[in-house]
Amino acid sequence: MSTSARTTTPSALTAAQRAAVLTVAADAIAAALRTGEHLVVESNPYDPPLCDPGASFVTLERGDELLGCIGTLEPVRPLISDVAHNAVAAAFSDPRLPAISRADYAVMAIEVSVLSDLVPMRAVSLADLARELRPGVDGVVIEAPPARATFLPAVWRHFGDDVDAFLTALWRKAGLPHPSWPVGARCSRYTAEKMVDPGPRLITT
């Protein structure tokens, strides 16, 4: 990450900005459903931090069913544009899942996580990593080239305070054998501000 790039910190968004983020995510998906094309979201009408470089994840769920989850770990575009991009990708391009339908859109929850900067961790073993982690607070990135995987802070809800179960699942996601610590492995953590549009919603023809 360049020294000039920065992510939006979780405390930086006002209630109005959070509402704008969720509206853009929903509108981008609706536009793709109507036209098959990506909605171009310009950052010019928005004030900082929405027009600043930012990283986000968009998660789509219908009840307990995951419909898509796509995001960026480091800032590559203005935050508001990143949200629109990831919303469409989560809806239609998650390689694990089929594209959403209009019926899904009407009732699904849209969850947007705005990420803080990645902070390298000093851990050189799983025991170190487990001691450093803050359950319910930290998102984690494990990098052991060519493997790379992350869990958002929201994933802790599936594990409670069970750090070992959390890390076992993260290692599995990365395709790494647990409880190994691969040579050259690096971990980073981040926090996230989560906002949710629970639906339901309409899509105009």
Tab-separated table of C-alpha atoms in Angstrom:
chain	number	residue	atom	x	y	z
A	1	MET	CA	0.000	0.000	0.000
A	2	SER	CA	1.381	3.382	-0.883
A	3	THR	CA	1.956	5.849	1.922
A	4	SER	CA	-0.486	8.249	0.298
A	5	ALA	CA	-3.366	5.758	0.260
A	6	ARG	CA	-5.521	5.441	3.322
A	7	THR	CA	-8.634	3.641	4.330
A	8	THR	CA	-11.595	5.101	6.131
A	9	THR	CA	-11.396	4.345	9.816
A	10	PRO	CA	-14.454	2.696	11.405
A	11	SER	CA	-15.268	5.818	13.437
A	12	ALA	CA	-15.236	8.149	10.431
A	13	LEU	CA	-18.752	7.666	8.999
A	14	THR	CA	-21.738	9.719	10.066
A	15	ALA	CA	-25.269	8.329	10.080
A	16	ALA	CA	-25.935	10.086	6.759
A	17	GLN	CA	-22.790	8.627	5.223
A	18	ARG	CA	-23.689	5.142	6.417
A	19	ALA	CA	-27.103	5.535	4.819
A	20	ALA	CA	-25.480	6.693	1.570
A	21	VAL	CA	-23.191	3.657	1.547
A	22	LEU	CA	-26.127	1.262	1.906
A	23	THR	CA	-28.168	3.102	-0.713
A	24	VAL	CA	-25.331	2.934	-3.230
A	25	ALA	CA	-24.832	-0.786	-2.595
A	26	ALA	CA	-28.529	-1.532	-3.144
A	27	ASP	CA	-28.813	0.761	-6.173
A	28	ALA	CA	-25.761	-0.778	-7.840
A	29	ILE	CA	-27.232	-4.272	-7.528
A	30	ALA	CA	-30.660	-3.100	-8.703
A	31	ALA	CA	-29.156	-1.417	-11.759
A	32	ALA	CA	-27.308	-4.605	-12.677
A	33	LEU	CA	-30.515	-6.628	-12.326
A	34	ARG	CA	-32.407	-4.192	-14.567
A	35	THR	CA	-29.804	-3.612	-17.268
A	36	GLY	CA	-27.056	-6.192	-16.850
A	37	GLU	CA	-24.566	-3.338	-16.585
A	38	HIS	CA	-22.537	-1.951	-13.710
A	39	LEU	CA	-23.701	1.322	-12.229
A	40	VAL	CA	-20.943	3.914	-12.499
A	41	VAL	CA	-20.710	5.716	-9.155
A	42	GLU	CA	-18.691	8.896	-9.272
A	43	SER	CA	-17.111	10.061	-6.049
A	44	ASN	CA	-17.410	13.772	-6.923
A	45	PRO	CA	-20.813	14.382	-5.277
A	46	TYR	CA	-19.595	12.911	-1.985
A	47	ASP	CA	-17.599	14.479	0.802
A	48	PRO	CA	-14.688	12.806	2.586
A	49	PRO	CA	-14.363	10.101	3.676
A	50	LEU	CA	-16.649	8.586	1.023
A	51	CYS	CA	-14.636	10.120	-1.808
A	52	ASP	CA	-11.299	9.084	-0.266
A	53	PRO	CA	-9.569	5.779	-1.076
A	54	GLY	CA	-11.205	3.050	0.972
A	55	ALA	CA	-11.586	-0.700	1.295
A	56	SER	CA	-14.867	-2.512	1.832
A	57	PHE	CA	-16.582	-5.887	1.820
A	58	VAL	CA	-20.195	-6.478	0.819
A	59	THR	CA	-22.006	-9.528	2.175
A	60	LEU	CA	-25.438	-10.609	0.944
A	61	GLU	CA	-27.611	-12.975	2.964
A	62	ARG	CA	-31.117	-14.362	2.639
A	63	GLY	CA	-32.005	-15.474	6.125
A	64	ASP	CA	-29.112	-17.704	7.185
A	65	GLU	CA	-28.118	-18.375	3.562
A	66	LEU	CA	-25.036	-16.666	2.171
A	67	LEU	CA	-25.727	-15.264	-1.304
A	68	GLY	CA	-22.353	-13.605	-1.906
A	69	CYS	CA	-19.413	-11.931	-0.215
A	70	ILE	CA	-16.752	-9.972	-2.100
A	71	GLY	CA	-14.441	-7.200	-1.032
A	72	THR	CA	-11.099	-5.464	-1.109
A	73	LEU	CA	-8.526	-5.474	1.684
A	74	GLU	CA	-6.622	-2.375	0.611
A	75	PRO	CA	-7.843	0.870	-0.961
A	76	VAL	CA	-7.823	0.844	-4.759
A	77	ARG	CA	-10.604	3.379	-5.492
A	78	PRO	CA	-12.810	5.894	-3.678
A	79	LEU	CA	-14.726	4.200	-0.890
A	80	ILE	CA	-18.173	4.885	-2.357
A	81	SER	CA	-17.068	3.451	-5.724
A	82	ASP	CA	-15.517	0.460	-3.980
A	83	VAL	CA	-18.801	-0.298	-2.250
A	84	ALA	CA	-20.724	-0.197	-5.559
A	85	HIS	CA	-18.114	-2.389	-7.258
A	86	ASN	CA	-18.099	-4.984	-4.483
A	87	ALA	CA	-21.890	-5.019	-4.164
A	88	VAL	CA	-22.268	-6.014	-7.811
A	89	ALA	CA	-19.429	-8.510	-7.537
A	90	ALA	CA	-20.987	-10.108	-4.449
A	91	ALA	CA	-24.354	-10.345	-6.200
A	92	PHE	CA	-23.171	-11.783	-9.485
A	93	SER	CA	-19.509	-12.823	-9.397
A	94	ASP	CA	-18.852	-14.749	-6.191
A	95	PRO	CA	-17.290	-17.934	-7.664
A	96	ARG	CA	-18.711	-20.075	-4.863
A	97	LEU	CA	-22.348	-19.170	-5.463
A	98	PRO	CA	-24.921	-18.555	-8.218
A	99	ALA	CA	-25.897	-15.027	-9.163
A	100	ILE	CA	-28.728	-13.540	-7.144
A	101	SER	CA	-32.243	-13.239	-8.543
A	102	ARG	CA	-34.829	-10.480	-8.301
A	103	ALA	CA	-36.548	-12.549	-5.625
A	104	ASP	CA	-33.299	-12.635	-3.640
A	105	TYR	CA	-32.859	-8.879	-4.014
A	106	ALA	CA	-36.315	-8.186	-2.631
A	107	VAL	CA	-35.671	-9.878	0.702
A	108	MET	CA	-31.909	-10.219	1.205
A	109	ALA	CA	-29.871	-8.327	3.766
A	110	ILE	CA	-27.055	-6.147	2.401
A	111	GLU	CA	-24.170	-5.851	4.839
A	112	VAL	CA	-21.307	-3.452	4.139
A	113	SER	CA	-18.087	-3.543	6.152
A	114	VAL	CA	-15.751	-0.558	5.847
A	115	LEU	CA	-12.244	-1.669	6.701
A	116	SER	CA	-9.520	0.092	8.622
A	117	ASP	CA	-5.892	-0.086	7.520
A	118	LEU	CA	-4.225	-3.480	7.702
A	119	VAL	CA	-1.896	-3.708	10.697
A	120	PRO	CA	0.923	-6.284	10.486
A	121	MET	CA	1.033	-8.671	13.437
A	122	ARG	CA	4.222	-9.895	15.092
A	123	ALA	CA	2.994	-13.473	15.420
A	124	VAL	CA	5.398	-16.185	14.278
A	125	SER	CA	3.268	-19.123	15.434
A	126	LEU	CA	-0.380	-20.037	15.866
A	127	ALA	CA	0.028	-19.666	19.618
A	128	ASP	CA	1.335	-16.120	19.152
A	129	LEU	CA	-1.530	-15.307	16.797
A	130	ALA	CA	-4.143	-16.709	19.166
A	131	ARG	CA	-2.792	-14.584	22.024
A	132	GLU	CA	-2.819	-11.394	19.951
A	133	LEU	CA	-6.317	-11.740	18.511
A	134	ARG	CA	-9.306	-9.881	19.955
A	135	PRO	CA	-12.419	-12.049	19.466
A	136	GLY	CA	-15.303	-10.119	17.982
A	137	VAL	CA	-13.069	-7.170	17.091
A	138	ASP	CA	-10.284	-8.241	14.739
A	139	GLY	CA	-10.515	-9.250	11.138
A	140	VAL	CA	-7.515	-11.353	10.118
A	141	VAL	CA	-5.529	-11.863	6.921
A	142	ILE	CA	-3.214	-14.869	6.601
A	143	GLU	CA	-0.656	-14.753	3.786
A	144	ALA	CA	1.499	-17.771	2.982
A	145	PRO	CA	2.128	-17.443	-0.759
A	146	PRO	CA	0.394	-18.510	-2.850
A	147	ALA	CA	-2.294	-18.822	-0.178
A	148	ARG	CA	-4.137	-15.769	1.118
A	149	ALA	CA	-7.404	-15.638	3.028
A	150	THR	CA	-9.292	-13.385	5.399
A	151	PHE	CA	-12.143	-13.482	7.863
A	152	LEU	CA	-14.061	-10.288	8.614
A	153	PRO	CA	-14.686	-9.358	12.251
A	154	ALA	CA	-18.334	-10.333	11.700
A	155	VAL	CA	-17.273	-13.965	11.238
A	156	TRP	CA	-16.598	-14.204	14.961
A	157	ARG	CA	-20.349	-14.515	15.490
A	158	HIS	CA	-20.080	-18.118	14.312
A	159	PHE	CA	-17.351	-18.957	16.829
A	160	GLY	CA	-17.972	-16.808	19.901
A	161	ASP	CA	-14.679	-16.469	21.775
A	162	ASP	CA	-13.295	-19.769	20.425
A	163	VAL	CA	-10.060	-18.522	18.861
A	164	ASP	CA	-8.867	-22.008	17.923
A	165	ALA	CA	-12.071	-22.773	16.000
A	166	PHE	CA	-11.843	-19.380	14.270
A	167	LEU	CA	-8.249	-19.998	13.185
A	168	THR	CA	-8.935	-23.601	12.166
A	169	ALA	CA	-11.664	-22.361	9.815
A	170	LEU	CA	-9.462	-19.557	8.479
A	171	TRP	CA	-6.624	-22.002	7.777
A	172	ARG	CA	-9.095	-24.280	6.003
A	173	LYS	CA	-10.316	-21.370	3.888
A	174	ALA	CA	-6.710	-20.596	2.906
A	175	GLY	CA	-6.058	-24.253	2.041
A	176	LEU	CA	-3.446	-24.553	4.785
A	177	PRO	CA	-3.104	-27.530	7.129
A	178	HIS	CA	-3.987	-26.685	10.713
A	179	PRO	CA	-2.171	-26.436	13.130
A	180	SER	CA	0.836	-25.788	10.906
A	181	TRP	CA	2.571	-22.419	10.609
A	182	PRO	CA	3.848	-22.213	7.018
A	183	VAL	CA	7.345	-20.918	6.385
A	184	GLY	CA	7.165	-17.202	5.651
A	185	ALA	CA	3.573	-16.862	6.867
A	186	ARG	CA	2.456	-13.322	7.704
A	187	CYS	CA	-0.689	-12.125	9.400
A	188	SER	CA	-2.365	-8.733	9.536
A	189	ARG	CA	-5.423	-7.554	11.370
A	190	TYR	CA	-7.985	-4.839	10.836
A	191	THR	CA	-11.240	-3.619	12.255
A	192	ALA	CA	-14.425	-2.828	10.383
A	193	GLU	CA	-17.482	-0.652	10.707
A	194	LYS	CA	-20.477	-2.749	9.746
A	195	MET	CA	-23.778	-1.398	8.448
A	196	VAL	CA	-26.784	-3.441	7.356
A	197	ASP	CA	-29.811	-2.857	5.149
A	198	PRO	CA	-32.059	-5.763	6.217
A	199	GLY	CA	-34.612	-5.285	3.421
A	200	PRO	CA	-37.172	-5.836	2.125
A	201	ARG	CA	-36.919	-3.627	-0.921
A	202	LEU	CA	-38.487	-3.136	-4.347
A	203	ILE	CA	-36.874	-3.101	-7.769
A	204	THR	CA	-38.481	-1.020	-10.481
A	205	THR	CA	-38.621	-2.335	-14.028
